[in-house]
Amino acid sequence: MTTNAIDTFKNLGLATTSNAPAQQKQTLGQEQFLKLLTTQLTHQDPMKPMENGEFLGQMAQFSTVSGIQELQASFKDFASSTSSGQALQATGLVGRYVSAPSQDALLSAGGSVSGDFELSASSNQVGVRIINPKTGEVIKTLDLEAQAAGKVAFDWNGLDENGQYASPGIYKVEAQALIDGKNTQMATNIKSKVESVTMGAGNTGLQVNLVGIGSVKFNQLKQIL
């Protein structure tokens, strides 16, 4: 007499019908697997016993599934621990200044704007333009002259082209350089104050909220100043 897999599952109370609700399905644990395997060996056809290769194959499959489940659980714990560590570190940034990618910069009353950008190649014409985002007017052009390839820092004291203090508010910052005869624009990093931290959900991740600029992902921060 031979017991097939469905009959064996029924004997162990593990089988479900195709019309059964999904929530009634059960998982096969190690103890149940061994009981299933023992039952299968007990009721196998004496004339066609299970071969060693087939037996080892079933054991290997179970070990693989069990190992994957343990790995997933360990990775989940690790990810949770990492997120908690990032959150703790990020909350310590509130009130401090950081460097983050942005074209927007906040000019406070009597304050200044500073940042940096990465120059891909040396250039003898490097500059930064401060632009009113509402009108498109260039408020100030900072001539940084010749610069070697690498990080280039800049600082705007808040004065416009006429030597008058510009109105407090958000300004657009554009860094440009003449490279290989072409006027090239570089992405800028702006020094900003951390106002608060937001714990994201799903793919959002941890967010750092910067005064006057908005939120950026925690892992996008370039430097803690």
mmCIF file of C-alpha atoms in Angstrom:
data_model
loop_
_atom_site.group_PDB
_atom_site.id
_atom_site.type_symbol
_atom_site.label_atom_id
_atom_site.label_comp_id
_atom_site.label_asym_id
_atom_site.label_seq_id
_atom_site.Cartn_x
_atom_site.Cartn_y
_atom_site.Cartn_z
ATOM 1 C CA MET A 1 0.000 0.000 0.000
ATOM 2 C CA THR A 2 1.343 3.384 -0.975
ATOM 3 C CA THR A 3 0.450 6.688 0.634
ATOM 4 C CA ASN A 4 0.784 9.692 -1.642
ATOM 5 C CA ALA A 5 1.703 13.201 -0.506
ATOM 6 C CA ILE A 6 -1.916 14.448 -0.328
ATOM 7 C CA ASP A 7 -3.027 11.483 1.812
ATOM 8 C CA THR A 8 -0.071 11.960 4.107
ATOM 9 C CA PHE A 9 -0.833 15.673 4.484
ATOM 10 C CA LYS A 10 -4.443 14.794 5.343
ATOM 11 C CA ASN A 11 -3.302 12.326 7.992
ATOM 12 C CA LEU A 12 -1.197 15.070 9.574
ATOM 13 C CA GLY A 13 -3.974 17.660 9.336
ATOM 14 C CA LEU A 14 -1.938 19.864 6.969
ATOM 15 C CA ALA A 15 -3.875 19.589 3.705
ATOM 16 C CA THR A 16 -6.359 22.198 2.585
ATOM 17 C CA THR A 17 -8.816 22.144 -0.286
ATOM 18 C CA SER A 18 -8.659 24.540 -3.187
ATOM 19 C CA ASN A 19 -11.867 26.193 -1.929
ATOM 20 C CA ALA A 20 -10.571 26.729 1.590
ATOM 21 C CA PRO A 21 -9.916 30.315 2.673
ATOM 22 C CA ALA A 22 -6.306 31.439 2.463
ATOM 23 C CA GLN A 23 -6.162 32.074 6.211
ATOM 24 C CA GLN A 24 -6.744 28.341 6.903
ATOM 25 C CA LYS A 25 -3.460 27.310 5.294
ATOM 26 C CA GLN A 26 -0.788 26.120 7.668
ATOM 27 C CA THR A 27 2.994 26.184 7.447
ATOM 28 C CA LEU A 28 5.121 23.048 7.630
ATOM 29 C CA GLY A 29 7.433 23.149 10.626
ATOM 30 C CA GLN A 30 10.459 20.972 11.326
ATOM 31 C CA GLU A 31 8.578 18.582 13.625
ATOM 32 C CA GLN A 32 5.761 18.168 11.092
ATOM 33 C CA PHE A 33 8.227 17.657 8.263
ATOM 34 C CA LEU A 34 9.973 14.839 10.132
ATOM 35 C CA LYS A 35 6.605 13.260 10.952
ATOM 36 C CA LEU A 36 5.608 13.505 7.311
ATOM 37 C CA LEU A 37 8.879 11.956 6.175
ATOM 38 C CA THR A 38 8.583 9.135 8.726
ATOM 39 C CA THR A 39 5.029 8.395 7.581
ATOM 40 C CA GLN A 40 6.137 8.402 3.963
ATOM 41 C CA LEU A 41 8.936 5.924 4.709
ATOM 42 C CA THR A 42 6.597 3.701 6.735
ATOM 43 C CA HIS A 43 4.001 3.448 3.942
ATOM 44 C CA GLN A 44 6.302 3.296 0.974
ATOM 45 C CA ASP A 45 6.029 0.465 -1.523
ATOM 46 C CA PRO A 46 8.470 -2.270 -0.381
ATOM 47 C CA MET A 47 9.047 -3.136 -4.039
ATOM 48 C CA LYS A 48 9.954 0.495 -4.830
ATOM 49 C CA PRO A 49 11.578 1.957 -1.728
ATOM 50 C CA MET A 50 12.666 5.598 -1.643
ATOM 51 C CA GLU A 51 16.177 5.987 -2.985
ATOM 52 C CA ASN A 52 18.900 7.699 -0.950
ATOM 53 C CA GLY A 53 19.123 10.530 -3.452
ATOM 54 C CA GLU A 54 15.419 11.317 -3.190
ATOM 55 C CA PHE A 55 15.548 11.161 0.606
ATOM 56 C CA LEU A 56 18.548 13.484 0.789
ATOM 57 C CA GLY A 57 16.917 15.806 -1.733
ATOM 58 C CA GLN A 58 13.852 16.278 0.479
ATOM 59 C CA MET A 59 16.055 16.925 3.509
ATOM 60 C CA ALA A 60 18.111 19.449 1.570
ATOM 61 C CA GLN A 61 14.985 21.299 0.414
ATOM 62 C CA PHE A 62 13.709 21.590 3.950
ATOM 63 C CA SER A 63 17.108 22.774 5.221
ATOM 64 C CA THR A 64 17.238 25.402 2.481
ATOM 65 C CA VAL A 65 13.772 26.761 3.268
ATOM 66 C CA SER A 66 14.519 26.764 6.984
ATOM 67 C CA GLY A 67 17.819 28.559 6.414
ATOM 68 C CA ILE A 68 16.175 31.237 4.242
ATOM 69 C CA GLN A 69 13.533 31.867 6.898
ATOM 70 C CA GLU A 70 16.192 32.257 9.591
ATOM 71 C CA LEU A 71 18.206 34.584 7.331
ATOM 72 C CA GLN A 72 15.139 36.732 6.644
ATOM 73 C CA ALA A 73 14.412 37.009 10.363
ATOM 74 C CA SER A 74 18.021 37.962 11.119
ATOM 75 C CA PHE A 75 18.073 40.559 8.341
ATOM 76 C CA LYS A 76 14.807 42.055 9.594
ATOM 77 C CA ASP A 77 16.292 42.415 13.092
ATOM 78 C CA PHE A 78 19.452 43.960 11.627
ATOM 79 C CA ALA A 79 17.463 46.448 9.513
ATOM 80 C CA SER A 80 15.378 47.423 12.531
ATOM 81 C CA SER A 81 18.510 47.950 14.620
ATOM 82 C CA THR A 82 20.119 50.065 11.879
ATOM 83 C CA SER A 83 17.003 52.243 11.521
ATOM 84 C CA SER A 84 16.885 52.801 15.274
ATOM 85 C CA GLY A 85 20.550 53.801 15.280
ATOM 86 C CA GLN A 86 20.004 56.256 12.427
ATOM 87 C CA ALA A 87 16.991 57.763 14.194
ATOM 88 C CA LEU A 88 18.987 58.254 17.395
ATOM 89 C CA GLN A 89 21.843 59.884 15.484
ATOM 90 C CA ALA A 90 19.476 62.093 13.481
ATOM 91 C CA THR A 91 17.647 63.455 16.534
ATOM 92 C CA GLY A 92 21.014 64.681 17.816
ATOM 93 C CA LEU A 93 21.275 66.911 14.728
ATOM 94 C CA VAL A 94 18.357 69.171 15.680
ATOM 95 C CA GLY A 95 19.696 72.710 16.064
ATOM 96 C CA ARG A 96 22.961 71.902 14.298
ATOM 97 C CA TYR A 97 24.111 72.789 10.790
ATOM 98 C CA VAL A 98 24.581 70.287 7.977
ATOM 99 C CA SER A 99 25.590 70.370 4.330
ATOM 100 C CA ALA A 100 22.920 68.970 2.011
ATOM 101 C CA PRO A 101 22.255 68.972 -1.758
ATOM 102 C CA SER A 102 20.034 71.923 -2.703
ATOM 103 C CA GLN A 103 19.738 74.857 -5.085
ATOM 104 C CA ASP A 104 17.734 76.784 -2.513
ATOM 105 C CA ALA A 105 19.327 78.756 0.314
ATOM 106 C CA LEU A 106 17.807 80.753 3.138
ATOM 107 C CA LEU A 107 19.176 84.235 3.760
ATOM 108 C CA SER A 108 18.247 85.370 7.254
ATOM 109 C CA ALA A 109 18.215 89.042 8.320
ATOM 110 C CA GLY A 110 21.837 90.170 8.509
ATOM 111 C CA GLY A 111 22.984 86.626 7.758
ATOM 112 C CA SER A 112 24.921 84.921 4.988
ATOM 113 C CA VAL A 113 24.743 81.877 2.712
ATOM 114 C CA SER A 114 27.541 79.340 2.330
ATOM 115 C CA GLY A 115 28.048 76.016 0.633
ATOM 116 C CA ASP A 116 30.225 74.122 -1.797
ATOM 117 C CA PHE A 117 30.192 72.163 -5.036
ATOM 118 C CA GLU A 118 32.336 69.581 -6.791
ATOM 119 C CA LEU A 119 34.368 70.829 -9.744
ATOM 120 C CA SER A 120 34.898 67.976 -12.205
ATOM 121 C CA ALA A 121 37.964 69.560 -13.815
ATOM 122 C CA SER A 122 40.160 72.600 -13.262
ATOM 123 C CA SER A 123 38.838 75.882 -14.634
ATOM 124 C CA ASN A 124 40.047 79.485 -14.842
ATOM 125 C CA GLN A 125 36.487 80.848 -14.728
ATOM 126 C CA VAL A 126 34.423 79.715 -11.757
ATOM 127 C CA GLY A 127 31.534 81.597 -10.218
ATOM 128 C CA VAL A 128 28.311 81.399 -8.246
ATOM 129 C CA ARG A 129 25.134 83.306 -9.069
ATOM 130 C CA ILE A 130 22.539 84.262 -6.449
ATOM 131 C CA ILE A 131 19.116 84.504 -8.094
ATOM 132 C CA ASN A 132 15.732 85.755 -6.964
ATOM 133 C CA PRO A 133 13.549 82.686 -7.706
ATOM 134 C CA LYS A 134 10.401 84.789 -8.143
ATOM 135 C CA THR A 135 11.752 87.245 -10.709
ATOM 136 C CA GLY A 136 14.769 85.402 -12.114
ATOM 137 C CA GLU A 137 16.907 88.460 -11.382
ATOM 138 C CA VAL A 138 20.602 87.850 -10.582
ATOM 139 C CA ILE A 139 21.100 89.465 -7.165
ATOM 140 C CA LYS A 140 24.820 88.790 -6.869
ATOM 141 C CA THR A 141 27.588 87.094 -8.825
ATOM 142 C CA LEU A 142 30.493 85.659 -6.837
ATOM 143 C CA ASP A 143 33.685 85.465 -8.907
ATOM 144 C CA LEU A 144 35.737 82.545 -7.580
ATOM 145 C CA GLU A 145 38.382 82.988 -10.314
ATOM 146 C CA ALA A 146 40.528 79.960 -11.213
ATOM 147 C CA GLN A 147 39.991 76.740 -9.261
ATOM 148 C CA ALA A 148 41.505 73.259 -9.329
ATOM 149 C CA ALA A 149 39.333 70.159 -9.688
ATOM 150 C CA GLY A 150 37.663 69.068 -6.472
ATOM 151 C CA LYS A 151 35.532 70.676 -3.788
ATOM 152 C CA VAL A 152 35.087 74.436 -4.067
ATOM 153 C CA ALA A 153 33.571 76.433 -1.185
ATOM 154 C CA PHE A 154 31.695 79.726 -1.494
ATOM 155 C CA ASP A 155 30.172 82.280 0.859
ATOM 156 C CA TRP A 156 27.705 85.087 0.160
ATOM 157 C CA ASN A 157 27.551 87.857 2.746
ATOM 158 C CA GLY A 158 24.030 88.892 1.761
ATOM 159 C CA LEU A 159 25.001 92.031 -0.181
ATOM 160 C CA ASP A 160 23.613 92.583 -3.678
ATOM 161 C CA GLU A 161 25.454 94.054 -6.662
ATOM 162 C CA ASN A 162 24.798 97.576 -5.302
ATOM 163 C CA GLY A 163 26.331 96.810 -1.931
ATOM 164 C CA GLN A 164 22.945 96.765 -0.214
ATOM 165 C CA TYR A 165 21.664 93.936 1.988
ATOM 166 C CA ALA A 166 19.245 91.739 0.084
ATOM 167 C CA SER A 167 15.847 91.058 1.602
ATOM 168 C CA PRO A 168 15.697 87.961 3.838
ATOM 169 C CA GLY A 169 14.203 84.947 2.107
ATOM 170 C CA ILE A 170 14.886 81.985 -0.138
ATOM 171 C CA TYR A 171 17.337 82.457 -3.009
ATOM 172 C CA LYS A 172 18.419 80.141 -5.817
ATOM 173 C CA VAL A 173 22.114 79.289 -6.014
ATOM 174 C CA GLU A 174 23.811 78.351 -9.307
ATOM 175 C CA ALA A 175 27.456 77.305 -9.532
ATOM 176 C CA GLN A 176 29.041 77.544 -12.979
ATOM 177 C CA ALA A 177 32.474 76.988 -14.503
ATOM 178 C CA LEU A 178 34.053 77.118 -17.944
ATOM 179 C CA ILE A 179 35.240 73.555 -18.611
ATOM 180 C CA ASP A 180 36.670 72.537 -22.001
ATOM 181 C CA GLY A 181 35.248 75.724 -23.499
ATOM 182 C CA LYS A 182 31.718 74.988 -22.252
ATOM 183 C CA ASN A 183 29.803 76.779 -19.523
ATOM 184 C CA THR A 184 28.989 73.947 -17.100
ATOM 185 C CA GLN A 185 26.630 74.039 -14.131
ATOM 186 C CA MET A 186 27.409 72.033 -10.979
ATOM 187 C CA ALA A 187 25.120 70.743 -8.243
ATOM 188 C CA THR A 188 25.503 72.696 -5.002
ATOM 189 C CA ASN A 189 25.484 71.702 -1.337
ATOM 190 C CA ILE A 190 24.064 74.331 1.006
ATOM 191 C CA LYS A 191 24.811 74.833 4.697
ATOM 192 C CA SER A 192 21.485 74.696 6.543
ATOM 193 C CA LYS A 193 20.161 74.385 10.082
ATOM 194 C CA VAL A 194 18.302 71.239 11.113
ATOM 195 C CA GLU A 195 14.834 72.097 12.389
ATOM 196 C CA SER A 196 13.441 68.625 13.080
ATOM 197 C CA VAL A 197 13.604 64.951 12.108
ATOM 198 C CA THR A 198 10.786 62.840 10.686
ATOM 199 C CA MET A 199 10.590 59.054 10.908
ATOM 200 C CA GLY A 200 9.393 57.878 7.488
ATOM 201 C CA ALA A 201 7.352 54.799 6.650
ATOM 202 C CA GLY A 202 8.005 52.253 3.899
ATOM 203 C CA ASN A 203 10.393 53.577 1.265
ATOM 204 C CA THR A 204 10.297 57.130 2.618
ATOM 205 C CA GLY A 205 13.000 56.533 5.218
ATOM 206 C CA LEU A 206 14.360 58.987 7.748
ATOM 207 C CA GLN A 207 13.861 62.653 6.788
ATOM 208 C CA VAL A 208 15.842 65.661 8.058
ATOM 209 C CA ASN A 209 13.881 68.931 7.900
ATOM 210 C CA LEU A 210 16.030 71.974 7.135
ATOM 211 C CA VAL A 211 15.056 75.563 7.992
ATOM 212 C CA GLY A 212 13.731 77.371 4.936
ATOM 213 C CA ILE A 213 14.611 74.553 2.534
ATOM 214 C CA GLY A 214 12.426 71.574 3.417
ATOM 215 C CA SER A 215 13.196 67.927 3.988
ATOM 216 C CA VAL A 216 15.999 65.737 2.633
ATOM 217 C CA LYS A 217 16.751 62.087 3.230
ATOM 218 C CA PHE A 218 19.119 61.420 6.105
ATOM 219 C CA ASN A 219 21.501 59.452 3.874
ATOM 220 C CA GLN A 220 21.762 62.421 1.467
ATOM 221 C CA LEU A 221 23.530 64.623 3.990
ATOM 222 C CA LYS A 222 27.046 65.428 2.827
ATOM 223 C CA GLN A 223 28.511 66.704 6.073
ATOM 224 C CA ILE A 224 27.605 67.501 9.677
ATOM 225 C CA LEU A 225 29.112 70.883 10.512
#
